[in-house]
Short mmCIF file of C-alpha atoms in Angstrom, two decimals:
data_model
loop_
_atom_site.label_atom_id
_atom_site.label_comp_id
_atom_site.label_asym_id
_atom_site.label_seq_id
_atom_site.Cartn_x
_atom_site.Cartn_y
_atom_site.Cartn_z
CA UNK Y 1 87.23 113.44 91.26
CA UNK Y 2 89.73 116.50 89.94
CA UNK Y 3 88.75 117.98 87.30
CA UNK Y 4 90.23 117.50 83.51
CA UNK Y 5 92.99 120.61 83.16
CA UNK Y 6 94.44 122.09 80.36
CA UNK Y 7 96.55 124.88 79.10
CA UNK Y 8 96.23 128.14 77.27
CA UNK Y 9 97.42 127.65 73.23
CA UNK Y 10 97.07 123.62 74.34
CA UNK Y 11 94.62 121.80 72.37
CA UNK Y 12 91.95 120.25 74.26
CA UNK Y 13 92.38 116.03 73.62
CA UNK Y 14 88.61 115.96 75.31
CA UNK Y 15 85.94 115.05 72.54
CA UNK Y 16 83.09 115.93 74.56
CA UNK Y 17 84.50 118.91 75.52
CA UNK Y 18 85.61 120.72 71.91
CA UNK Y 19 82.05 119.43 70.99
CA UNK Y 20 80.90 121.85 73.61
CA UNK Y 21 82.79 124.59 72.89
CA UNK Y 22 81.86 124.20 69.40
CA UNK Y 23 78.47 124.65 69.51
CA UNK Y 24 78.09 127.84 72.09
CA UNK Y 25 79.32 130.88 70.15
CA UNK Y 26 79.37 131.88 74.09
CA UNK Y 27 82.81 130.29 73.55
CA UNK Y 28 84.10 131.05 70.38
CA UNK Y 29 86.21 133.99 71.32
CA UNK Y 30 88.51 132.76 74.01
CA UNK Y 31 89.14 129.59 71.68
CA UNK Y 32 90.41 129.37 68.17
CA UNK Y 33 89.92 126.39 65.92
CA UNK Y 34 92.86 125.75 63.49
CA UNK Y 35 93.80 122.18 62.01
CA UNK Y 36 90.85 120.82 63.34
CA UNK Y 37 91.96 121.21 67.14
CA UNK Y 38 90.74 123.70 69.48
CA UNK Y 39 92.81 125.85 71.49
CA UNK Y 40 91.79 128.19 74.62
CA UNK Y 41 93.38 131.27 73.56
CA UNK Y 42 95.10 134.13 76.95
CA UNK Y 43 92.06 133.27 78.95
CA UNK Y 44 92.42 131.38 81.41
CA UNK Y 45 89.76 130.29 84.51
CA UNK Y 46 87.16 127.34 84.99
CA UNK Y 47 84.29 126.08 82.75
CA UNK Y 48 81.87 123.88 84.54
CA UNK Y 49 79.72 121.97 81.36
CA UNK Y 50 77.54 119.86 82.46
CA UNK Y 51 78.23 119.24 86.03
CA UNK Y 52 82.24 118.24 84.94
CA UNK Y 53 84.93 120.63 86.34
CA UNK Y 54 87.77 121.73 83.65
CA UNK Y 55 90.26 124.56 84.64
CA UNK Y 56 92.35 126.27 81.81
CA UNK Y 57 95.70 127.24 83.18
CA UNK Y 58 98.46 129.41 82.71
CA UNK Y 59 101.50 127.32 81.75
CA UNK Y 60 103.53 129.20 84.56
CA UNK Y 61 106.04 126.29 84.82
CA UNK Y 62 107.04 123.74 82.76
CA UNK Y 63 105.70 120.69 84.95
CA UNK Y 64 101.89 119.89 84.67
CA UNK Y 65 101.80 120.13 88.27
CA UNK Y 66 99.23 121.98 90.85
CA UNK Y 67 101.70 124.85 91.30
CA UNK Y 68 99.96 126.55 88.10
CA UNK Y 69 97.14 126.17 89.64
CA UNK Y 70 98.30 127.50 92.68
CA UNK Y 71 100.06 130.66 91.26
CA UNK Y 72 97.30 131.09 88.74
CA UNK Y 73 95.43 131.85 92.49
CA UNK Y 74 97.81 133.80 93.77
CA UNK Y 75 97.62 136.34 91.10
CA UNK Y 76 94.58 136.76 90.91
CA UNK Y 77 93.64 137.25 94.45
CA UNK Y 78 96.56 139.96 94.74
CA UNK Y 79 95.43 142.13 91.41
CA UNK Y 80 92.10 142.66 92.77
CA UNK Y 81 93.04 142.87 96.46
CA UNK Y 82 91.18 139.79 97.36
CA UNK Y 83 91.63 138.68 101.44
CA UNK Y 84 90.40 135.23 101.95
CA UNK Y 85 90.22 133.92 105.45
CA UNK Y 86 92.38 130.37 105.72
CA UNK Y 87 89.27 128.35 105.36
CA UNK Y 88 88.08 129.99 102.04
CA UNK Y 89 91.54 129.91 101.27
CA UNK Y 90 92.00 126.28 101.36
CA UNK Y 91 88.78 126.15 99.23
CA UNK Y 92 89.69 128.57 96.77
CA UNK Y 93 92.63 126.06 96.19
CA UNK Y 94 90.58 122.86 96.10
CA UNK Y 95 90.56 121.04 92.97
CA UNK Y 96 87.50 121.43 92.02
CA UNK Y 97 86.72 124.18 89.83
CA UNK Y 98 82.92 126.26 91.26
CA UNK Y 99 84.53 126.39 94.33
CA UNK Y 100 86.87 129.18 93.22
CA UNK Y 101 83.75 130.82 91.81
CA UNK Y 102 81.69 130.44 95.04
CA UNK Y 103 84.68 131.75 97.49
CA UNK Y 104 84.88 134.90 95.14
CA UNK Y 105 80.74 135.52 95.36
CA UNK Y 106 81.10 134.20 98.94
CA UNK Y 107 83.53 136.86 99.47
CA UNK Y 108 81.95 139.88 97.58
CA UNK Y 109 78.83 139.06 99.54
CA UNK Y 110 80.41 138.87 103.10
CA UNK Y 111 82.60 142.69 102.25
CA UNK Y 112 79.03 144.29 100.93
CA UNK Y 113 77.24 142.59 104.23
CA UNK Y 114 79.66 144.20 106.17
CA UNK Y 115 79.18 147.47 104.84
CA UNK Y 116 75.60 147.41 104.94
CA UNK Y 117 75.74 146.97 108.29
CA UNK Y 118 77.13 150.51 109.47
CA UNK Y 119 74.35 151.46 107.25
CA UNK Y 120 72.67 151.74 103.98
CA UNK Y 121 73.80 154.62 101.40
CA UNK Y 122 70.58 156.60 100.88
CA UNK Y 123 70.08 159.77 98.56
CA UNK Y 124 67.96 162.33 97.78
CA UNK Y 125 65.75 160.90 95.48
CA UNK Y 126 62.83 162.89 93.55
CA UNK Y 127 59.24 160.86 93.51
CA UNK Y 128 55.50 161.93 92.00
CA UNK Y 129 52.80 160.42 94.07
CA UNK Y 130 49.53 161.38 94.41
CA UNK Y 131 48.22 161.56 98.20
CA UNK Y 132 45.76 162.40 100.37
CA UNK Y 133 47.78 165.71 102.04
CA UNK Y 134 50.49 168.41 100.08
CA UNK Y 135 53.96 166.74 100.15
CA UNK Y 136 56.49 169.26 98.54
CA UNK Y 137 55.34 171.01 95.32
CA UNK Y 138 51.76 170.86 94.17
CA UNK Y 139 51.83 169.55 90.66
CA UNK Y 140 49.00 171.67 88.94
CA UNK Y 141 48.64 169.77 85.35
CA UNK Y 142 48.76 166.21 86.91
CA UNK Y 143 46.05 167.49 89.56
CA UNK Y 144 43.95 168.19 86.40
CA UNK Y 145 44.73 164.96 84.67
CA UNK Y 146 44.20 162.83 87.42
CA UNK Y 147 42.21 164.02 90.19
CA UNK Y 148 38.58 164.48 89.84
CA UNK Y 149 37.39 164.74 93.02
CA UNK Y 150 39.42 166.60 95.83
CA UNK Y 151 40.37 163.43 97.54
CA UNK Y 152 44.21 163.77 96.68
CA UNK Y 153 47.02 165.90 95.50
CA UNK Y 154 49.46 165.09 93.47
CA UNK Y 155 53.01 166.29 94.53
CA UNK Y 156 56.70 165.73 94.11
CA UNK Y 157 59.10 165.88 96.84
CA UNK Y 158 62.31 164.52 97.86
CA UNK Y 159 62.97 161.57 99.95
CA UNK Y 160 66.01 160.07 101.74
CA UNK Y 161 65.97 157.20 100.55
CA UNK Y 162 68.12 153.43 99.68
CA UNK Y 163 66.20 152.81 96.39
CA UNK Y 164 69.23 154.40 94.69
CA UNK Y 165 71.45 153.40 91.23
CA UNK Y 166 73.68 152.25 93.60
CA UNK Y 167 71.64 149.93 95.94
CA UNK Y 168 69.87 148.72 92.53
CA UNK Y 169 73.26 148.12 91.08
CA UNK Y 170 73.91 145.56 94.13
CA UNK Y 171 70.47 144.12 93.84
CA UNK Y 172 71.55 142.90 90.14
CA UNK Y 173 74.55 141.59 90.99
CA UNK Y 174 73.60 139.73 93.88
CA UNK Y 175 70.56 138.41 91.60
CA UNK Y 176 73.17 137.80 88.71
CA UNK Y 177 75.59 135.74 90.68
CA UNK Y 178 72.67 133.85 92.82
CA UNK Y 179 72.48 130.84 90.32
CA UNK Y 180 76.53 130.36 90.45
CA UNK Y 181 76.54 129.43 93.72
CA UNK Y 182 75.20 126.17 95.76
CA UNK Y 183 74.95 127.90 99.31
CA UNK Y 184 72.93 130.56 98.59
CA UNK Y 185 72.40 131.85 102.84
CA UNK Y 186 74.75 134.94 102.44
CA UNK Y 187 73.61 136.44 99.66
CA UNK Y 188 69.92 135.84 100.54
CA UNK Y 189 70.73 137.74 103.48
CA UNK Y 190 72.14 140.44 101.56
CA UNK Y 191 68.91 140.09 99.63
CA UNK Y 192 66.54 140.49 102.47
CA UNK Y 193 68.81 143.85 103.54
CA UNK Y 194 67.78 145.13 99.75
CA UNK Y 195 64.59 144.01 100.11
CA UNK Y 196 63.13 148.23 100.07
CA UNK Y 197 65.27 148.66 96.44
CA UNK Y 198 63.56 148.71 92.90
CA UNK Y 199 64.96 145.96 90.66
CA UNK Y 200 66.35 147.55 87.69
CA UNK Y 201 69.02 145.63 84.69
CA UNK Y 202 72.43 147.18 84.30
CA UNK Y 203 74.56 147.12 81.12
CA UNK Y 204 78.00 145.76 82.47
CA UNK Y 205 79.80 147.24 79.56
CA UNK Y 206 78.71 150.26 80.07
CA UNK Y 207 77.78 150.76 83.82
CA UNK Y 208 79.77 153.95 85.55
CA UNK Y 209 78.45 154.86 89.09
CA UNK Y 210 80.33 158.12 90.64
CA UNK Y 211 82.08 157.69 94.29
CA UNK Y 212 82.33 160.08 96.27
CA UNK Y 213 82.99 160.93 99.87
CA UNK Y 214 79.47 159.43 101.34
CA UNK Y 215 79.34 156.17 99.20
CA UNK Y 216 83.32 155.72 98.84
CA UNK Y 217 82.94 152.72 101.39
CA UNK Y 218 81.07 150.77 98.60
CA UNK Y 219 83.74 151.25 96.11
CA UNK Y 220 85.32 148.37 96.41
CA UNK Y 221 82.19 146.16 96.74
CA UNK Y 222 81.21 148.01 93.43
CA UNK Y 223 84.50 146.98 91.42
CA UNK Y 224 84.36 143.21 92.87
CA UNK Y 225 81.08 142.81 91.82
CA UNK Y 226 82.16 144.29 88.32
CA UNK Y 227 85.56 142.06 88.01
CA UNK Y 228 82.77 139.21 88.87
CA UNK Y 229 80.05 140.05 86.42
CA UNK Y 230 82.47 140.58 83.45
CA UNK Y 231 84.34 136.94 83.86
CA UNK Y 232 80.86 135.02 83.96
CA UNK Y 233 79.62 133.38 81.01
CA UNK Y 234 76.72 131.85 81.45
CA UNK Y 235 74.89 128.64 79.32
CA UNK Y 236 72.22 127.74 80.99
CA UNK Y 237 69.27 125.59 79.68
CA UNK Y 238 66.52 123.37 81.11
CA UNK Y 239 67.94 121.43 83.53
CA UNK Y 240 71.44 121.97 83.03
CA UNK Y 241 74.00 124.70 84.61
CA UNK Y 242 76.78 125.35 82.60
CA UNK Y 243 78.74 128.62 82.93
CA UNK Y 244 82.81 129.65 82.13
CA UNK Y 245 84.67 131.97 84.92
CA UNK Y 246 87.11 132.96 82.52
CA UNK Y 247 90.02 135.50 83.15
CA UNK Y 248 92.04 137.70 79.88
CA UNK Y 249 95.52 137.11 81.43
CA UNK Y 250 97.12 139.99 79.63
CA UNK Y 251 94.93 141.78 81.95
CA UNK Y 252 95.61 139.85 84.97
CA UNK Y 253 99.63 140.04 84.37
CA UNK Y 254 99.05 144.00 84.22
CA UNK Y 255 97.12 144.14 87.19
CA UNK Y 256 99.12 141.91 89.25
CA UNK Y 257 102.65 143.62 88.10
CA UNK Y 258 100.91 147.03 88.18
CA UNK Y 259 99.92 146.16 92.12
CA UNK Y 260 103.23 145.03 93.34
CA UNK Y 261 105.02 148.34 91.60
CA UNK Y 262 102.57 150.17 93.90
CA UNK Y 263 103.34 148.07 97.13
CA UNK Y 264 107.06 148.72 95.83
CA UNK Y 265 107.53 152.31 94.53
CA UNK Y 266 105.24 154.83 95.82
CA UNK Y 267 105.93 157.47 93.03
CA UNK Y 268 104.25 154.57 90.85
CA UNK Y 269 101.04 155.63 88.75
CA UNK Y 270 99.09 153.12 86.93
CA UNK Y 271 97.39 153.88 83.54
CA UNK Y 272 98.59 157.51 83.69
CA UNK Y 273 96.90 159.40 81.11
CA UNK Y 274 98.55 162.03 79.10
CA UNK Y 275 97.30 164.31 76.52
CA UNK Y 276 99.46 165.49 73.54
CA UNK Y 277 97.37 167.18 71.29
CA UNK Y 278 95.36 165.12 69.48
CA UNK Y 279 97.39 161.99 71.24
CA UNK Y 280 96.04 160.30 74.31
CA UNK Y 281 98.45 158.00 75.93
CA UNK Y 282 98.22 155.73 78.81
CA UNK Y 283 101.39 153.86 79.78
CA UNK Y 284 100.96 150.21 82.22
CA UNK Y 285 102.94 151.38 84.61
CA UNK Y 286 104.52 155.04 85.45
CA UNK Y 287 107.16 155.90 88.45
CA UNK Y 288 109.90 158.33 88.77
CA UNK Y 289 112.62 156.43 87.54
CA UNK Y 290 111.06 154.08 84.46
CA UNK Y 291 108.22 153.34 82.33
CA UNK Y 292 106.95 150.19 82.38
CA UNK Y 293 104.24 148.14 80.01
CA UNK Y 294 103.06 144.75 80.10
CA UNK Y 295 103.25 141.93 77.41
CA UNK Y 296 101.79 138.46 78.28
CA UNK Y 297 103.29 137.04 75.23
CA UNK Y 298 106.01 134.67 73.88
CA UNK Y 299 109.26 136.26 72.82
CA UNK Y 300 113.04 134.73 73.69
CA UNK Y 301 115.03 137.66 72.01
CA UNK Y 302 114.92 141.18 70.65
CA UNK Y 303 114.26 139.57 67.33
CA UNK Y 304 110.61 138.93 68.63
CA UNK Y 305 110.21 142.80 69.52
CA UNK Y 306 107.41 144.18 67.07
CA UNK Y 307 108.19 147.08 65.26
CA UNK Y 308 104.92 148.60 66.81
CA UNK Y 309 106.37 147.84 70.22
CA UNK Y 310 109.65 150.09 69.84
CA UNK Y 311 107.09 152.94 68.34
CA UNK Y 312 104.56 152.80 71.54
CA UNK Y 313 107.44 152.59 74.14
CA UNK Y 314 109.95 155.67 72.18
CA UNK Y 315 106.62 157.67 72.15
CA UNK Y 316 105.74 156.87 75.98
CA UNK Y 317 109.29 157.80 76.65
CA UNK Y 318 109.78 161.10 74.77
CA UNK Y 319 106.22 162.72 75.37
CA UNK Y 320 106.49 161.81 79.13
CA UNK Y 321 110.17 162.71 79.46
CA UNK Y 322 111.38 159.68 81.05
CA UNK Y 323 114.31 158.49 78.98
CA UNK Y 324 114.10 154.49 80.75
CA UNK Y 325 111.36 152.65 79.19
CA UNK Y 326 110.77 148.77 79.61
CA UNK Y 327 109.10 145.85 78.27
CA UNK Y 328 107.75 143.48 80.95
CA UNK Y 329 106.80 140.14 79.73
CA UNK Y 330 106.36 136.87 81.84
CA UNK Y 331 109.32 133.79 81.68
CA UNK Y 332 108.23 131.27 79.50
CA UNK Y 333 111.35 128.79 78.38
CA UNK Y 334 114.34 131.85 79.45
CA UNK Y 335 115.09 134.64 80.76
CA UNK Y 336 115.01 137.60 78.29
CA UNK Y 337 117.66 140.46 79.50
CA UNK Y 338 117.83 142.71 76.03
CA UNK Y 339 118.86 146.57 76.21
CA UNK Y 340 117.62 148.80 72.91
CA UNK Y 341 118.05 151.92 72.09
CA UNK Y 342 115.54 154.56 70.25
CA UNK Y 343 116.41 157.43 68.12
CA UNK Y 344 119.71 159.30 69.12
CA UNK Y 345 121.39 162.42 70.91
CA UNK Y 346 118.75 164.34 72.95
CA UNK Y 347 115.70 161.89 71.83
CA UNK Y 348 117.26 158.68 73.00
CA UNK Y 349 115.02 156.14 75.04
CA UNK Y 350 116.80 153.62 76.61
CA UNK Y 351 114.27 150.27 76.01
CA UNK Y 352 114.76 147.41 78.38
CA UNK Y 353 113.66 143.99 77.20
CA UNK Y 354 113.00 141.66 80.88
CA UNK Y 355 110.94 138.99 81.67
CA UNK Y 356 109.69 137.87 84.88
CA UNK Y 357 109.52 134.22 86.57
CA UNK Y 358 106.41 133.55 87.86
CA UNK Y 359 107.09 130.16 89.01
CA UNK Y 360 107.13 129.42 92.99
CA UNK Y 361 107.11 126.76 95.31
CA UNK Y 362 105.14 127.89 98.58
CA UNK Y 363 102.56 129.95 100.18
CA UNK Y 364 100.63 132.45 98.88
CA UNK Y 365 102.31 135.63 101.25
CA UNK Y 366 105.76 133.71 100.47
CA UNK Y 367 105.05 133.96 96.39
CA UNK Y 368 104.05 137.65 97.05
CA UNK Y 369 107.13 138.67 99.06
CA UNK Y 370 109.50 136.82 96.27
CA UNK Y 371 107.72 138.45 93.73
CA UNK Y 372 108.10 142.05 95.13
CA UNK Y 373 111.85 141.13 95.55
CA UNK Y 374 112.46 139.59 91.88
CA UNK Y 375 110.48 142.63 90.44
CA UNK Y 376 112.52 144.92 92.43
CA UNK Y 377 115.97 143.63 91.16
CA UNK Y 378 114.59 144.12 87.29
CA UNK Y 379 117.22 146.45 85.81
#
């Protein structure tokens, strides 16, 4: 049976559904309730209540078709450098909405697997024990505290060893993401490879584990598990397992138009940080020739521009000294081609106004190679 879709800023016509929603404050903030309908607001992903299947879609083209569902795919897999294999592919795809949940977990397993087998990352670590021979330095207060006979020592030395922040940090996530998925054999096996690690709980929000050169294998492991970890909401109660999967698509338009200015420009930098003075800026996009930023929002002409929007893109363009500024927003009903200036004589910033079409009939490497090409021919 497929599963009930709807749209972002659509009200849901489901009863049972906006009853839901209503009563987990889980919820409330990627809905709004106005005129007694409720609306999913720029998030868009799966919710599976009580064992029924209901994607929330981007409304990428007009027709209520599968392609937004498709596309919706598409994107996301190519923002966070996702490579399914044809068979996980097709599933990904299915219309049933924990299978796209399970592929991604599937898949985050199977890359951290892979990695643990060339070999566990294992640090220096500094332990007290006390033992029955001198390991390291003799620890003269705890000797008094705690050993009354001359049977031990307490010491503390170093060991080499995988019950690291790291390895812990894997150990959650796995553990996190365990009751999302029905086939539970990969990560179990990725459980039994953690099985010397010390169970610890992470704050998501505010997790930050260096790379470096030795553990800069895991890095990627690290930020799919985070992208994972951050989408799930979960609403479980006895006997019942309810959870959302939900995405913030002014993030995932960013992202995905941030990647392919990568794969197209090489001078691009993404969320380049400059500091002017007291002023911290970080622009979308960055490249030699233009500045770009990202608005997944509604507009048809330059009528719609905010006032705060001219402000952030002339002080982009004048503090970074790139006089070609643009605002990238996705097609909705037509194509907006609008061309602003900002301030005059030496301090002009030329501001583009474009949108891009998102809307594609085909494959997923086919929708990527149009893409690059339509983004390349924004001027």
């Amino acid at each position: 049976m497929k599963p009930h879709v709807f749209y972002e800023y659509e009200a849901i016509d489901d009863e049972e559904i906006v009853r839901y929603i209503q009563t987990h404050k889980e919820l409330h903030s990627f809905f709004k309730e106005e005129w007694g309908e409720v609306k999913p607001l720029q998030y868009c992903g799966i919710l599976h209540i009580k064992g029924r299947d209901i994607y929330i879609l981007p409304k990428v083209t007009r027709r209520e078709d599968v392609r937004n569902l498709d596309i919706f795919i598409y994107m996301l897999l190519y923002a966070y450098d996702i490579k399914l294999q044809n068979q996980d592919f097709a599933k990904a795809k299915n219309y049933r909405s924990s299978f796209l949940l399970e592929v991604l977990v599937h898949y985050f397993a199977k890359e951290l697997l892979r990695e643990f087998t060339k070999g566990l990352y294992k640090t220096y670590i500094t332990k007290e024990e006390n033992l029955t021979t001198l390991r390291g330095k003799y620890l003269l207060t705890q000797n008094i505290r705690h050993n009354f006979t001359k049977s031990k020592i307490y010491c503390e030395f170093d060991e080499f060893s995988e019950d690291n922040e790291l390895n812990q940090f894997f150990l959650f996530a796995i553990k996190s993401l365990l009751p999302y998925v029905e086939n539970k054999k990969l990560l179990k096996e990725v459980l039994l490879v953690l099985d010397e690690v010390s169970e610890r709980e992470f704050d998501i929000s505010r997790s930050a584990i260096h790379f470096e050169r030795l553990n800069a294998r895991f890095e990627s492991s690290y930020e799919m598990a985070m992208m994972l970890l951050k989408r799930v909401i979960p609403m479980f109660s006895e006997g019942e397992r309810s959870f959302a999967f939900l995405f913030d698509m002014n993030e995932l338009f960013e992202n995905f138009i941030g990647r392919i200015y990568k794969d197209i420009d090489i001078s691009t930098k993404l969320q380049k940080q400059g500091n002017y003075g007291s002023l911290v800026l970080k622009p979308d996009i960055v490249t030699d020739s233009i500045i770009v930023d990202t608005k997944y929002k509604k507009v048809s002409t330059k009528e719609d521009l905010r006032v705060s929007d001219k402000y952030q893109m002339f002080v982009y363009g004048t503090n970074f000294q790139q006089s070609k500024t643009m605002l990238l927003y996705p097609k909705h009903i037509q194509d907006i081609c609008e061309d602003l200036q900002l301030g005059k004589n030496d301090t002009m910033i030329e501001l583009k106004m474009r949108s891009i079409d998102l809307d594609f009939d085909g494959e997923y490497e086919e929708f990527i190679s149009e893409l690059k090409k339509r983004v390349g021919e924004l001027n």
